[in-house]
Short mmCIF file of C-alpha atoms (C1' of nucleotides) in Angstrom, two decimals:
data_model
loop_
_atom_site.label_atom_id
_atom_site.label_comp_id
_atom_site.label_asym_id
_atom_site.label_seq_id
_atom_site.Cartn_x
_atom_site.Cartn_y
_atom_site.Cartn_z
CA UNK A 1 -7.79 -27.39 86.55
CA UNK A 2 -7.09 -25.09 89.94
CA UNK A 3 -10.17 -23.52 91.30
CA UNK A 4 -9.13 -20.72 94.11
CA UNK A 5 -10.79 -21.17 96.96
CA UNK A 6 -12.15 -17.41 96.56
CA UNK A 7 -14.73 -16.53 94.12
CA UNK A 8 -13.51 -12.97 93.05
CA UNK A 9 -10.23 -14.43 92.58
CA UNK A 10 -11.55 -17.11 90.53
CA UNK A 11 -13.33 -15.27 88.73
CA UNK A 12 -9.85 -12.80 88.37
CA UNK A 13 -8.18 -15.97 87.29
CA UNK A 14 -10.60 -16.83 84.92
CA UNK A 15 -10.37 -13.90 83.05
CA UNK A 16 -6.27 -13.74 83.09
CA UNK A 17 -6.64 -17.13 81.48
CA UNK A 18 -8.53 -15.94 78.59
CA UNK A 19 -6.78 -13.00 78.47
CA UNK A 20 -3.32 -14.87 78.25
CA UNK A 21 -4.39 -17.58 75.83
CA UNK A 22 -5.72 -14.97 73.35
CA UNK A 23 -9.47 -15.08 73.74
CA UNK A 24 -10.15 -11.15 74.36
CA UNK A 25 -6.80 -9.34 72.92
CA UNK A 26 -4.97 -6.31 73.02
CA UNK A 27 -7.62 -3.41 72.74
CA UNK A 28 -10.30 -5.54 73.09
CA UNK A 29 -13.04 -4.89 75.62
CA UNK A 30 -13.54 -7.49 78.20
CA UNK A 31 -17.45 -8.16 79.04
CA UNK A 32 -19.28 -5.67 81.15
CA UNK A 33 -19.46 -6.11 84.92
CA UNK A 34 -23.19 -7.01 84.30
CA UNK A 35 -22.82 -9.73 82.15
CA UNK A 36 -19.90 -11.49 84.22
CA UNK A 37 -22.59 -10.60 86.87
CA UNK A 38 -24.93 -12.59 85.54
CA UNK A 39 -22.14 -15.49 84.25
CA UNK A 40 -20.45 -16.09 87.38
CA UNK A 41 -24.25 -15.96 88.95
CA UNK A 42 -22.68 -13.16 91.26
CA UNK A 43 -23.16 -9.41 92.18
CA UNK A 44 -21.25 -6.07 90.97
CA UNK A 45 -19.15 -5.79 94.18
CA UNK A 46 -17.65 -9.82 93.53
CA UNK A 47 -16.99 -8.79 89.78
CA UNK A 48 -15.77 -5.72 90.80
CA UNK A 49 -12.76 -7.12 93.07
CA UNK A 50 -12.00 -9.19 90.33
CA UNK A 51 -11.65 -6.93 87.77
CA UNK A 52 -9.91 -4.12 90.23
CA UNK A 53 -7.16 -7.17 90.13
CA UNK A 54 -6.68 -7.60 86.73
CA UNK A 55 -6.64 -3.86 86.51
CA UNK A 56 -3.75 -3.69 89.93
CA UNK A 57 -1.79 -6.16 87.68
CA UNK A 58 -1.61 -3.93 84.73
CA UNK A 59 -3.40 -6.30 82.58
CA UNK A 60 -6.24 -4.15 81.95
CA UNK A 61 -7.92 -0.60 81.94
CA UNK A 62 -11.62 0.48 83.28
CA UNK A 63 -12.51 3.25 82.01
CA UNK A 64 -15.76 4.49 83.32
CA UNK A 65 -18.99 4.95 80.51
CA UNK A 66 -16.89 2.79 78.31
CA UNK A 67 -15.80 -0.55 80.06
CA UNK A 68 -12.75 -2.53 80.51
CA UNK A 69 -9.82 -2.89 77.98
CA UNK A 70 -6.89 -5.42 77.70
CA UNK A 71 -3.96 -3.82 78.39
CA UNK A 72 -1.09 -3.41 75.01
CA UNK A 73 1.17 -5.55 76.48
CA UNK A 74 4.29 -3.72 74.50
CA UNK A 75 6.89 -6.18 77.22
CA UNK A 76 7.40 -3.52 79.72
CA UNK A 77 10.57 -1.25 78.95
CA UNK A 78 14.27 -1.99 80.46
CA UNK A 79 15.47 0.69 82.34
CA UNK A 80 19.07 0.27 82.97
CA UNK A 81 20.08 1.30 86.14
CA UNK A 82 23.94 2.51 86.44
CA UNK A 83 26.23 4.90 87.81
CA UNK A 84 25.89 7.21 84.51
CA UNK A 85 22.01 7.21 84.20
CA UNK A 86 19.86 9.56 83.00
CA UNK A 87 15.33 9.11 82.13
CA UNK A 88 15.89 11.41 78.75
CA UNK A 89 19.09 9.36 77.46
CA UNK A 90 18.09 5.93 78.40
CA UNK A 91 14.94 6.82 76.48
CA UNK A 92 16.17 8.18 73.43
CA UNK A 93 18.88 5.56 73.25
CA UNK A 94 15.96 2.86 72.53
CA UNK A 95 13.92 5.23 70.19
CA UNK A 96 11.23 6.67 72.43
CA UNK A 97 10.33 10.35 73.37
CA UNK A 98 11.37 11.11 76.75
CA UNK A 99 9.97 14.09 78.80
CA UNK A 100 9.90 15.79 81.71
CA UNK A 101 7.64 18.55 83.37
CA UNK A 102 8.17 20.60 86.69
CA UNK A 103 5.21 20.62 88.66
CA UNK A 104 6.24 22.74 91.37
CA UNK A 105 9.74 23.67 93.10
CA UNK A 106 10.62 25.96 96.43
CA UNK A 107 13.83 26.84 97.76
CA UNK A 108 13.71 25.47 101.38
CA UNK A 109 15.75 24.18 104.53
CA UNK A 110 16.22 20.11 104.05
CA UNK A 111 14.89 18.17 107.21
CA UNK A 112 17.93 16.58 109.31
CA UNK A 113 18.23 13.09 106.72
CA UNK A 114 18.13 15.42 103.84
CA UNK A 115 21.01 17.38 105.11
CA UNK A 116 22.79 14.18 106.57
CA UNK A 117 22.37 12.75 102.91
CA UNK A 118 23.95 16.10 101.01
CA UNK A 119 26.55 16.48 104.20
CA UNK A 120 24.94 19.77 104.37
CA UNK A 121 25.45 22.48 107.05
CA UNK A 122 21.83 23.19 109.04
CA UNK A 123 21.95 26.90 107.26
CA UNK A 124 22.20 25.32 103.83
CA UNK A 125 19.29 25.87 102.22
CA UNK A 126 18.35 23.26 98.75
CA UNK A 127 16.10 23.53 96.02
CA UNK A 128 13.15 20.49 96.10
CA UNK A 129 11.78 19.75 92.42
CA UNK A 130 8.48 17.68 91.90
CA UNK A 131 8.84 16.10 88.09
CA UNK A 132 6.66 13.94 86.73
CA UNK A 133 8.50 11.88 83.85
CA UNK A 134 6.45 11.09 80.34
CA UNK A 135 7.18 8.40 77.75
CA UNK A 136 5.29 9.25 74.29
CA UNK A 137 2.66 11.32 76.43
CA UNK A 138 1.94 8.07 79.15
CA UNK A 139 3.26 9.19 82.59
CA UNK A 140 5.84 7.33 83.59
CA UNK A 141 7.35 8.22 86.72
CA UNK A 142 7.03 10.96 90.12
CA UNK A 143 10.41 12.14 91.23
CA UNK A 144 10.93 14.94 94.25
CA UNK A 145 15.05 15.51 93.42
CA UNK A 146 17.02 17.99 96.45
CA UNK A 147 19.64 19.37 95.44
CA UNK A 148 21.89 21.93 97.14
CA UNK A 149 21.39 25.89 96.61
CA UNK A 150 25.42 26.65 96.32
CA UNK A 151 26.02 24.08 93.98
CA UNK A 152 23.24 25.39 91.15
CA UNK A 153 23.36 29.74 91.45
CA UNK A 154 21.04 31.30 89.25
CA UNK A 155 19.20 27.95 89.31
CA UNK A 156 15.54 29.68 89.26
CA UNK A 157 16.35 31.34 85.94
CA UNK A 158 16.49 28.58 84.74
CA UNK A 159 13.67 25.74 85.74
CA UNK A 160 11.05 27.83 83.27
CA UNK A 161 12.67 25.86 80.26
CA UNK A 162 13.04 22.69 81.92
CA UNK A 163 12.49 19.61 80.26
CA UNK A 164 15.40 17.49 81.38
CA UNK A 165 17.10 17.44 84.57
CA UNK A 166 20.42 16.19 83.61
CA UNK A 167 20.54 18.49 80.23
CA UNK A 168 20.02 21.86 82.52
CA UNK A 169 22.85 20.94 84.59
CA UNK A 170 25.61 20.03 81.74
CA UNK A 171 24.56 22.94 79.61
CA UNK A 172 24.63 25.81 82.58
CA UNK A 173 26.67 23.61 85.24
CA UNK A 174 28.57 21.06 83.38
CA UNK A 175 27.74 19.16 86.04
CA UNK A 176 27.13 15.30 85.45
CA UNK A 177 26.26 13.58 88.45
CA UNK A 178 27.41 9.86 89.31
CA UNK A 179 24.35 7.27 90.92
CA UNK A 180 26.15 6.51 93.89
CA UNK A 181 23.82 4.28 95.52
CA UNK A 182 20.15 3.64 95.20
CA UNK A 183 17.49 1.96 97.41
CA UNK A 184 14.96 0.13 95.63
CA UNK A 185 11.03 -0.69 96.80
CA UNK A 186 7.94 -2.10 95.80
CA UNK A 187 5.31 0.43 97.13
CA UNK A 188 1.39 1.36 97.07
CA UNK A 189 1.03 5.03 95.48
CA UNK A 190 0.03 7.59 97.61
CA UNK A 191 -3.33 9.23 96.90
CA UNK A 192 -1.87 12.07 94.75
CA UNK A 193 1.25 9.59 93.02
CA UNK A 194 -2.06 7.72 91.57
CA UNK A 195 -3.23 10.88 90.05
CA UNK A 196 -0.81 11.77 88.67
CA UNK A 197 0.90 8.55 87.04
CA UNK A 198 -3.13 7.81 86.07
CA UNK A 199 -3.16 4.33 87.98
CA UNK A 200 -5.65 2.67 90.27
CA UNK A 201 -4.35 3.19 93.53
CA UNK A 202 -3.84 -0.40 94.54
CA UNK A 203 -1.43 -0.77 90.94
CA UNK A 204 2.12 -1.38 93.01
CA UNK A 205 4.79 0.84 91.75
CA UNK A 206 8.79 0.97 92.33
CA UNK A 207 10.21 3.35 94.48
CA UNK A 208 13.56 4.11 94.26
CA UNK A 209 15.73 6.32 96.64
CA UNK A 210 19.40 7.45 95.25
CA UNK A 211 22.26 10.03 95.94
CA UNK A 212 24.13 11.17 93.00
CA UNK A 213 27.93 12.64 93.73
CA UNK A 214 30.07 15.23 91.65
CA UNK A 215 32.94 12.91 89.44
CA UNK A 216 34.78 13.76 92.91
CA UNK A 217 32.49 12.10 95.43
CA UNK A 218 30.87 14.60 97.01
CA UNK A 219 26.73 14.79 97.17
CA UNK A 220 25.31 16.51 94.84
CA UNK A 221 21.27 15.46 94.47
CA UNK A 222 19.50 13.34 96.69
CA UNK A 223 15.89 12.04 94.89
CA UNK A 224 13.17 9.47 95.66
CA UNK A 225 11.21 8.62 92.30
CA UNK A 226 8.15 6.77 91.60
CA UNK A 227 8.43 4.97 88.96
CA UNK A 228 4.92 3.01 86.68
CA UNK A 229 6.35 -1.15 87.05
CA UNK A 230 3.22 -1.79 84.75
CA UNK A 231 5.35 -0.10 82.53
CA UNK A 232 9.06 -0.26 83.42
CA UNK A 233 11.64 -2.64 84.86
CA UNK A 234 15.15 -1.98 86.32
CA UNK A 235 17.45 -4.02 84.73
CA UNK A 236 21.04 -4.22 86.45
CA UNK A 237 24.22 -5.34 84.94
CA UNK A 238 27.00 -6.75 87.22
CA UNK B 1 -5.72 19.54 106.45
CA UNK B 2 -6.46 17.34 102.82
CA UNK B 3 -9.78 15.71 102.96
CA UNK B 4 -9.85 12.80 100.69
CA UNK B 5 -12.28 12.47 97.56
CA UNK B 6 -13.05 9.26 98.84
CA UNK B 7 -14.59 7.98 102.29
CA UNK B 8 -12.27 5.29 102.04
CA UNK B 9 -9.20 7.24 101.41
CA UNK B 10 -9.64 9.52 104.08
CA UNK B 11 -10.43 6.74 106.54
CA UNK B 12 -7.19 5.08 105.60
CA UNK B 13 -5.44 8.60 105.99
CA UNK B 14 -6.80 9.32 109.36
CA UNK B 15 -5.51 5.92 110.50
CA UNK B 16 -2.26 5.70 109.31
CA UNK B 17 -1.92 9.48 110.24
CA UNK B 18 -2.69 8.38 114.19
CA UNK B 19 -0.52 5.80 113.58
CA UNK B 20 2.47 7.20 112.57
CA UNK B 21 1.79 10.11 115.15
CA UNK B 22 1.82 7.28 117.78
CA UNK B 23 -1.53 7.44 118.75
CA UNK B 24 -1.84 3.38 118.15
CA UNK B 25 1.80 2.51 118.80
CA UNK B 26 3.76 -0.86 117.58
CA UNK B 27 1.59 -3.72 118.43
CA UNK B 28 -1.23 -1.96 119.83
CA UNK B 29 -4.75 -2.98 118.55
CA UNK B 30 -7.05 -0.53 116.34
CA UNK B 31 -10.73 -0.64 117.04
CA UNK B 32 -12.78 -2.96 116.09
CA UNK B 33 -14.30 -2.53 112.59
CA UNK B 34 -17.57 -2.45 114.13
CA UNK B 35 -16.50 0.40 115.71
CA UNK B 36 -15.01 2.77 112.92
CA UNK B 37 -17.81 2.12 111.35
CA UNK B 38 -19.75 4.09 114.14
CA UNK B 39 -17.25 6.39 114.30
CA UNK B 40 -17.22 7.22 111.03
CA UNK B 41 -20.83 6.47 110.38
CA UNK B 42 -20.54 4.14 107.43
CA UNK B 43 -20.60 0.35 106.96
CA UNK B 44 -18.33 -2.66 107.46
CA UNK B 45 -17.51 -2.80 103.59
CA UNK B 46 -15.97 0.52 103.50
CA UNK B 47 -14.05 0.21 106.79
CA UNK B 48 -12.74 -2.85 105.17
CA UNK B 49 -11.16 -1.07 102.10
CA UNK B 50 -9.29 1.53 104.39
CA UNK B 51 -8.23 -1.74 106.85
CA UNK B 52 -7.13 -3.49 103.48
CA UNK B 53 -5.09 -0.52 102.02
CA UNK B 54 -2.86 -0.37 105.31
CA UNK B 55 -2.36 -3.99 105.67
CA UNK B 56 -0.80 -4.16 101.82
CA UNK B 57 1.15 -0.83 103.17
CA UNK B 58 2.41 -3.53 105.74
CA UNK B 59 1.42 -0.73 108.44
CA UNK B 60 -1.10 -3.08 110.11
CA UNK B 61 -1.89 -6.94 109.97
CA UNK B 62 -5.09 -7.89 110.28
CA UNK B 63 -6.19 -11.06 112.53
CA UNK B 64 -9.42 -13.18 112.29
CA UNK B 65 -11.34 -13.57 115.46
CA UNK B 66 -9.16 -10.94 117.27
CA UNK B 67 -8.13 -7.80 115.41
CA UNK B 68 -6.08 -5.40 113.40
CA UNK B 69 -2.81 -4.55 115.07
CA UNK B 70 -0.36 -2.22 114.17
CA UNK B 71 3.14 -3.54 112.91
CA UNK B 72 6.45 -3.23 114.81
CA UNK B 73 8.22 -1.00 112.16
CA UNK B 74 11.43 -2.36 112.49
CA UNK B 75 12.78 -0.86 109.36
CA UNK B 76 13.04 -2.86 106.61
CA UNK B 77 15.84 -4.82 106.04
CA UNK B 78 19.10 -3.64 103.87
CA UNK B 79 19.38 -6.74 101.02
CA UNK B 80 23.30 -5.32 98.73
CA UNK B 81 22.69 -6.44 95.32
CA UNK B 82 26.03 -7.23 93.90
CA UNK B 83 27.93 -9.43 91.85
CA UNK B 84 28.64 -11.72 94.98
CA UNK B 85 25.41 -11.45 96.52
CA UNK B 86 24.11 -14.93 99.11
CA UNK B 87 20.86 -14.88 100.91
CA UNK B 88 22.08 -16.44 103.68
CA UNK B 89 25.23 -14.75 103.47
CA UNK B 90 24.14 -11.42 103.03
CA UNK B 91 21.43 -11.72 106.33
CA UNK B 92 23.91 -13.36 108.49
CA UNK B 93 26.12 -10.87 108.33
CA UNK B 94 23.64 -8.28 109.71
CA UNK B 95 23.14 -10.79 112.72
CA UNK B 96 19.55 -12.41 111.21
CA UNK B 97 18.91 -16.26 111.17
CA UNK B 98 18.14 -16.88 107.70
CA UNK B 99 16.94 -20.43 106.81
CA UNK B 100 15.78 -21.94 103.70
CA UNK B 101 13.12 -24.82 103.01
CA UNK B 102 13.24 -26.78 99.68
CA UNK B 103 9.37 -26.93 99.07
CA UNK B 104 9.72 -29.14 95.87
CA UNK B 105 12.06 -30.23 93.17
CA UNK B 106 12.23 -31.98 89.23
CA UNK B 107 14.04 -32.85 86.98
CA UNK B 108 12.73 -31.35 83.82
CA UNK B 109 13.17 -30.22 80.48
CA UNK B 110 13.59 -26.57 80.26
CA UNK B 111 11.29 -24.11 77.80
CA UNK B 112 12.62 -22.46 75.04
CA UNK B 113 13.19 -19.38 77.05
CA UNK B 114 14.99 -20.98 79.99
CA UNK B 115 17.16 -23.20 77.39
CA UNK B 116 18.07 -19.34 75.92
CA UNK B 117 18.96 -17.86 79.41
CA UNK B 118 21.35 -20.76 80.57
CA UNK B 119 22.79 -21.55 77.27
CA UNK B 120 21.46 -25.16 76.82
CA UNK B 121 20.50 -27.95 74.14
CA UNK B 122 16.83 -29.01 73.93
CA UNK B 123 17.59 -31.87 74.78
CA UNK B 124 19.49 -31.00 77.82
CA UNK B 125 17.63 -31.19 81.73
CA UNK B 126 17.48 -29.36 84.33
CA UNK B 127 16.83 -29.08 87.96
CA UNK B 128 14.04 -26.81 88.97
CA UNK B 129 13.87 -25.99 92.68
CA UNK B 130 10.89 -24.19 94.55
CA UNK B 131 12.69 -22.50 97.96
CA UNK B 132 11.30 -20.60 100.07
CA UNK B 133 13.38 -18.82 102.73
CA UNK B 134 12.72 -17.36 106.13
CA UNK B 135 14.34 -15.19 108.09
CA UNK B 136 14.10 -15.33 112.01
CA UNK B 137 10.65 -17.83 111.05
CA UNK B 138 9.11 -14.62 109.22
CA UNK B 139 8.99 -15.88 105.38
CA UNK B 140 10.82 -13.56 102.97
CA UNK B 141 10.93 -14.89 99.67
CA UNK B 142 9.49 -17.26 97.47
CA UNK B 143 12.63 -18.49 94.88
CA UNK B 144 12.07 -20.98 91.25
CA UNK B 145 16.01 -21.73 90.46
CA UNK B 146 17.09 -23.42 87.67
CA UNK B 147 20.16 -25.25 86.96
CA UNK B 148 21.47 -27.38 84.39
CA UNK B 149 21.59 -31.34 84.92
CA UNK B 150 24.93 -31.50 83.77
CA UNK B 151 26.42 -29.15 85.99
CA UNK B 152 25.62 -30.60 89.32
CA UNK B 153 25.51 -34.38 88.80
CA UNK B 154 24.28 -36.54 91.50
CA UNK B 155 22.16 -33.61 92.76
CA UNK B 156 19.22 -35.30 94.15
CA UNK B 157 21.49 -37.31 96.96
CA UNK B 158 22.65 -33.44 98.62
CA UNK B 159 19.22 -32.60 98.44
CA UNK B 160 17.56 -33.57 101.37
CA UNK B 161 19.87 -32.21 103.15
CA UNK B 162 19.27 -28.26 101.96
CA UNK B 163 19.09 -25.57 104.09
CA UNK B 164 21.47 -23.06 102.02
CA UNK B 165 21.89 -23.28 98.22
CA UNK B 166 24.74 -21.69 97.55
CA UNK B 167 26.77 -23.83 100.96
CA UNK B 168 25.46 -26.71 98.90
CA UNK B 169 26.67 -25.58 96.01
CA UNK B 170 30.02 -24.82 97.58
CA UNK B 171 30.54 -27.70 99.77
CA UNK B 172 29.58 -30.35 96.84
CA UNK B 173 30.96 -28.99 93.50
CA UNK B 174 33.04 -25.85 94.66
CA UNK B 175 30.77 -23.31 92.88
CA UNK B 176 30.27 -19.73 93.83
CA UNK B 177 28.18 -18.03 90.96
CA UNK B 178 28.71 -14.73 90.42
CA UNK B 179 25.25 -12.69 89.40
CA UNK B 180 25.54 -11.24 86.43
CA UNK B 181 22.13 -9.56 85.47
CA UNK B 182 18.74 -8.61 87.56
CA UNK B 183 15.57 -7.54 86.38
CA UNK B 184 13.55 -5.51 88.96
CA UNK B 185 9.75 -5.29 89.26
CA UNK B 186 7.06 -4.65 91.30
CA UNK B 187 4.28 -7.20 90.95
CA UNK B 188 1.04 -8.71 93.10
CA UNK B 189 1.79 -11.84 94.01
CA UNK B 190 -0.02 -14.96 92.70
CA UNK B 191 -2.68 -16.86 94.99
CA UNK B 192 0.36 -19.17 96.17
CA UNK B 193 2.70 -16.64 96.62
CA UNK B 194 0.77 -14.85 98.95
CA UNK B 195 0.06 -17.78 101.03
CA UNK B 196 3.42 -18.95 101.50
CA UNK B 197 4.86 -15.30 101.85
CA UNK B 198 2.01 -14.76 104.36
CA UNK B 199 0.78 -11.85 102.99
CA UNK B 200 -2.78 -10.29 101.64
CA UNK B 201 -3.32 -10.80 98.54
CA UNK B 202 -2.82 -7.21 97.06
CA UNK B 203 0.68 -6.15 99.14
CA UNK B 204 3.13 -5.42 96.48
CA UNK B 205 6.13 -7.60 96.55
CA UNK B 206 9.89 -7.09 94.31
CA UNK B 207 10.38 -9.92 91.75
CA UNK B 208 13.72 -9.94 90.53
CA UNK B 209 14.88 -11.76 87.72
CA UNK B 210 18.35 -13.20 88.09
CA UNK B 211 20.81 -15.13 85.46
CA UNK B 212 24.72 -16.34 87.29
CA UNK B 213 27.11 -17.14 85.83
CA UNK B 214 30.88 -19.16 86.57
CA UNK B 215 33.60 -17.39 87.39
CA UNK B 216 34.70 -18.43 83.43
CA UNK B 217 31.51 -16.61 82.22
CA UNK B 218 29.55 -19.50 81.71
CA UNK B 219 25.62 -19.04 82.68
CA UNK B 220 25.11 -21.20 85.57
CA UNK B 221 21.80 -20.57 86.98
CA UNK B 222 18.42 -18.60 86.32
CA UNK B 223 16.03 -17.56 88.90
CA UNK B 224 12.52 -15.79 89.37
CA UNK B 225 12.93 -15.06 93.44
CA UNK B 226 9.57 -13.17 94.72
CA UNK B 227 10.77 -11.44 98.25
CA UNK B 228 8.57 -9.71 100.90
CA UNK B 229 9.11 -5.36 100.23
CA UNK B 230 7.20 -4.40 103.27
CA UNK B 231 10.54 -6.20 104.79
CA UNK B 232 13.17 -5.64 102.49
CA UNK B 233 14.55 -3.38 100.44
CA UNK B 234 17.23 -3.93 97.38
CA UNK B 235 20.20 -1.86 98.08
CA UNK B 236 23.03 -1.33 95.47
CA UNK B 237 26.04 0.70 95.52
CA UNK B 238 27.28 1.56 91.62
"C1'" DA C 1 -21.90 -17.06 123.90
"C1'" DA C 2 -19.64 -12.81 122.55
"C1'" DG C 3 -16.86 -10.06 119.41
"C1'" DT C 4 -13.55 -10.02 115.70
"C1'" DG C 5 -12.50 -10.15 110.89
"C1'" DG C 6 -13.36 -12.38 106.33
"C1'" DT C 7 -16.38 -13.58 102.37
"C1'" DC C 8 -20.38 -12.80 99.72
"C1'" DT C 9 -25.11 -11.23 98.44
"C1'" DA C 10 -28.28 -6.89 96.61
"C1'" DG C 11 -28.95 -3.05 95.28
"C1'" DA C 12 -29.58 2.43 95.68
"C1'" DC C 13 -27.22 6.26 93.35
"C1'" DC C 14 -23.70 8.69 90.52
"C1'" DA C 15 -20.36 9.97 86.60
"C1'" DC C 16 -19.19 9.47 82.11
"C1'" DG C 17 -19.92 8.36 77.19
"C1'" DT C 18 -22.53 6.98 73.14
"C1'" DG C 19 -26.08 7.25 70.03
"C1'" DA D 1 -32.02 7.73 77.33
"C1'" DC D 2 -29.48 4.20 78.13
"C1'" DG D 3 -25.34 0.76 79.20
"C1'" DT D 4 -20.90 1.29 81.76
"C1'" DG D 5 -18.50 1.81 85.44
"C1'" DG D 6 -17.29 3.90 91.15
"C1'" DT D 7 -18.66 4.85 95.44
"C1'" DC D 8 -21.10 3.39 99.13
"C1'" DT D 9 -25.12 1.35 102.24
"C1'" DA D 10 -27.24 -2.71 104.58
"C1'" DG D 11 -27.11 -7.10 106.05
"C1'" DA D 12 -26.71 -12.06 106.01
"C1'" DC D 13 -23.19 -16.07 107.10
"C1'" DC D 14 -18.71 -18.08 107.80
"C1'" DA D 15 -14.40 -19.02 110.49
"C1'" DC D 16 -11.50 -17.76 114.73
"C1'" DT D 17 -10.66 -16.08 119.40
"C1'" DT D 18 -11.19 -15.67 124.34
"C1'" DG D 19 -13.98 -16.03 128.18
#
DNA sequence: AAGTGGTCTAGACCACGTG
DNA sequence: ACGTGGTCTAGACCACTTG
């Protein structure tokens, strides 16, 4: 067997093997950090590096005062990306219960970069919406979306009933935006992202920056979404 | 100013601000870990957590015996994803010098899952190619690709001259595969990926699993590629 | 030889959950 | 009260780079 150059990686690899071959099954508790210290004849700090790695990979979740538990690996949920993609529709289609919560909104001036994306004049304001989305109560993504004020008159009146952005847009404005371009990257969460998404500081997430447009081709929305990659994967059909 | 709950994140945030506002410019050296220990009145270990976070985010690179240096943030390179996507073509088009190196290849039986992806009978073998790709000498991605033996007769004869898979396929078989489906996730590198790509163990990368097919629609290739996300971003046009 | 980052040891103290 | 994970302190020892 391949043994790793570093003790902490060796421990991580060992535990990972045990999880994959079923020695520790889903929802089961791993040995405590103290026990692992004794087993590998090392200390707290090194064992925690190993544990952290597994947590960052999404294999386990540590709970203070309780222990580290193997995650139920209900295979990551496929999230199809296409010109017509709506978070709510996508997930309802496969029998899940999506929900969106509007954390915060403001009306403000766009930055130069934002104005360019939305093809706005400098004096045209935008609504910034900060949205956190859940699937079956579990946080799934955190999104900041920008929409030109002129395109959604009376928007603040409708925001109190926010659950799904695209349902709101359809209901009050009969707008069904099309995704025009998306840019995808793997990143680490900001402190706030990690808190909102309830993940460790070093668990990789996907960042997707998109522009949607009206059917006639004018830009409608500019958004940056950060989505948990331990739960979701983007699927693209060509 | 917002101060973080954790000292190591506070230090990371502080340094990040200094980098972003130009106090430390590209290629410049950060203060040594010892200096940072004194400055923040803490110890090696905590300072290293902060430094590691910046390294994992791709902002800096630490070199043993020398110091930690701010990375030149030549904006991440856009990598367009479409049905006709070739690493070599994509990058030559924007004036870069891509190269591929065949690390290893074997002829073997496919797993059940692989056979299903390629629509193979159980007794039909595949070539597995392990490819590392570079842009301007910098490692960019590590790919494992599977191609049915029957589709590329005499393949081993041509592998010694490997530089670009798609050029080889075009030259000897007149095959130009089309990308049919891709699945994208943010993951942490395996120990081997990190070594090959020359990145830290905890820097997030993108994993893309794709099936390509012949023009007439039969599957040709099944590949899993792990690409540095600090250097590249996927761009999709709909 | 001196300075730098990299791994590991040993232990303090806190916060949380359970009995 | 005790065991658990979470943060931090203090310092040893190594590998690498530069003078």
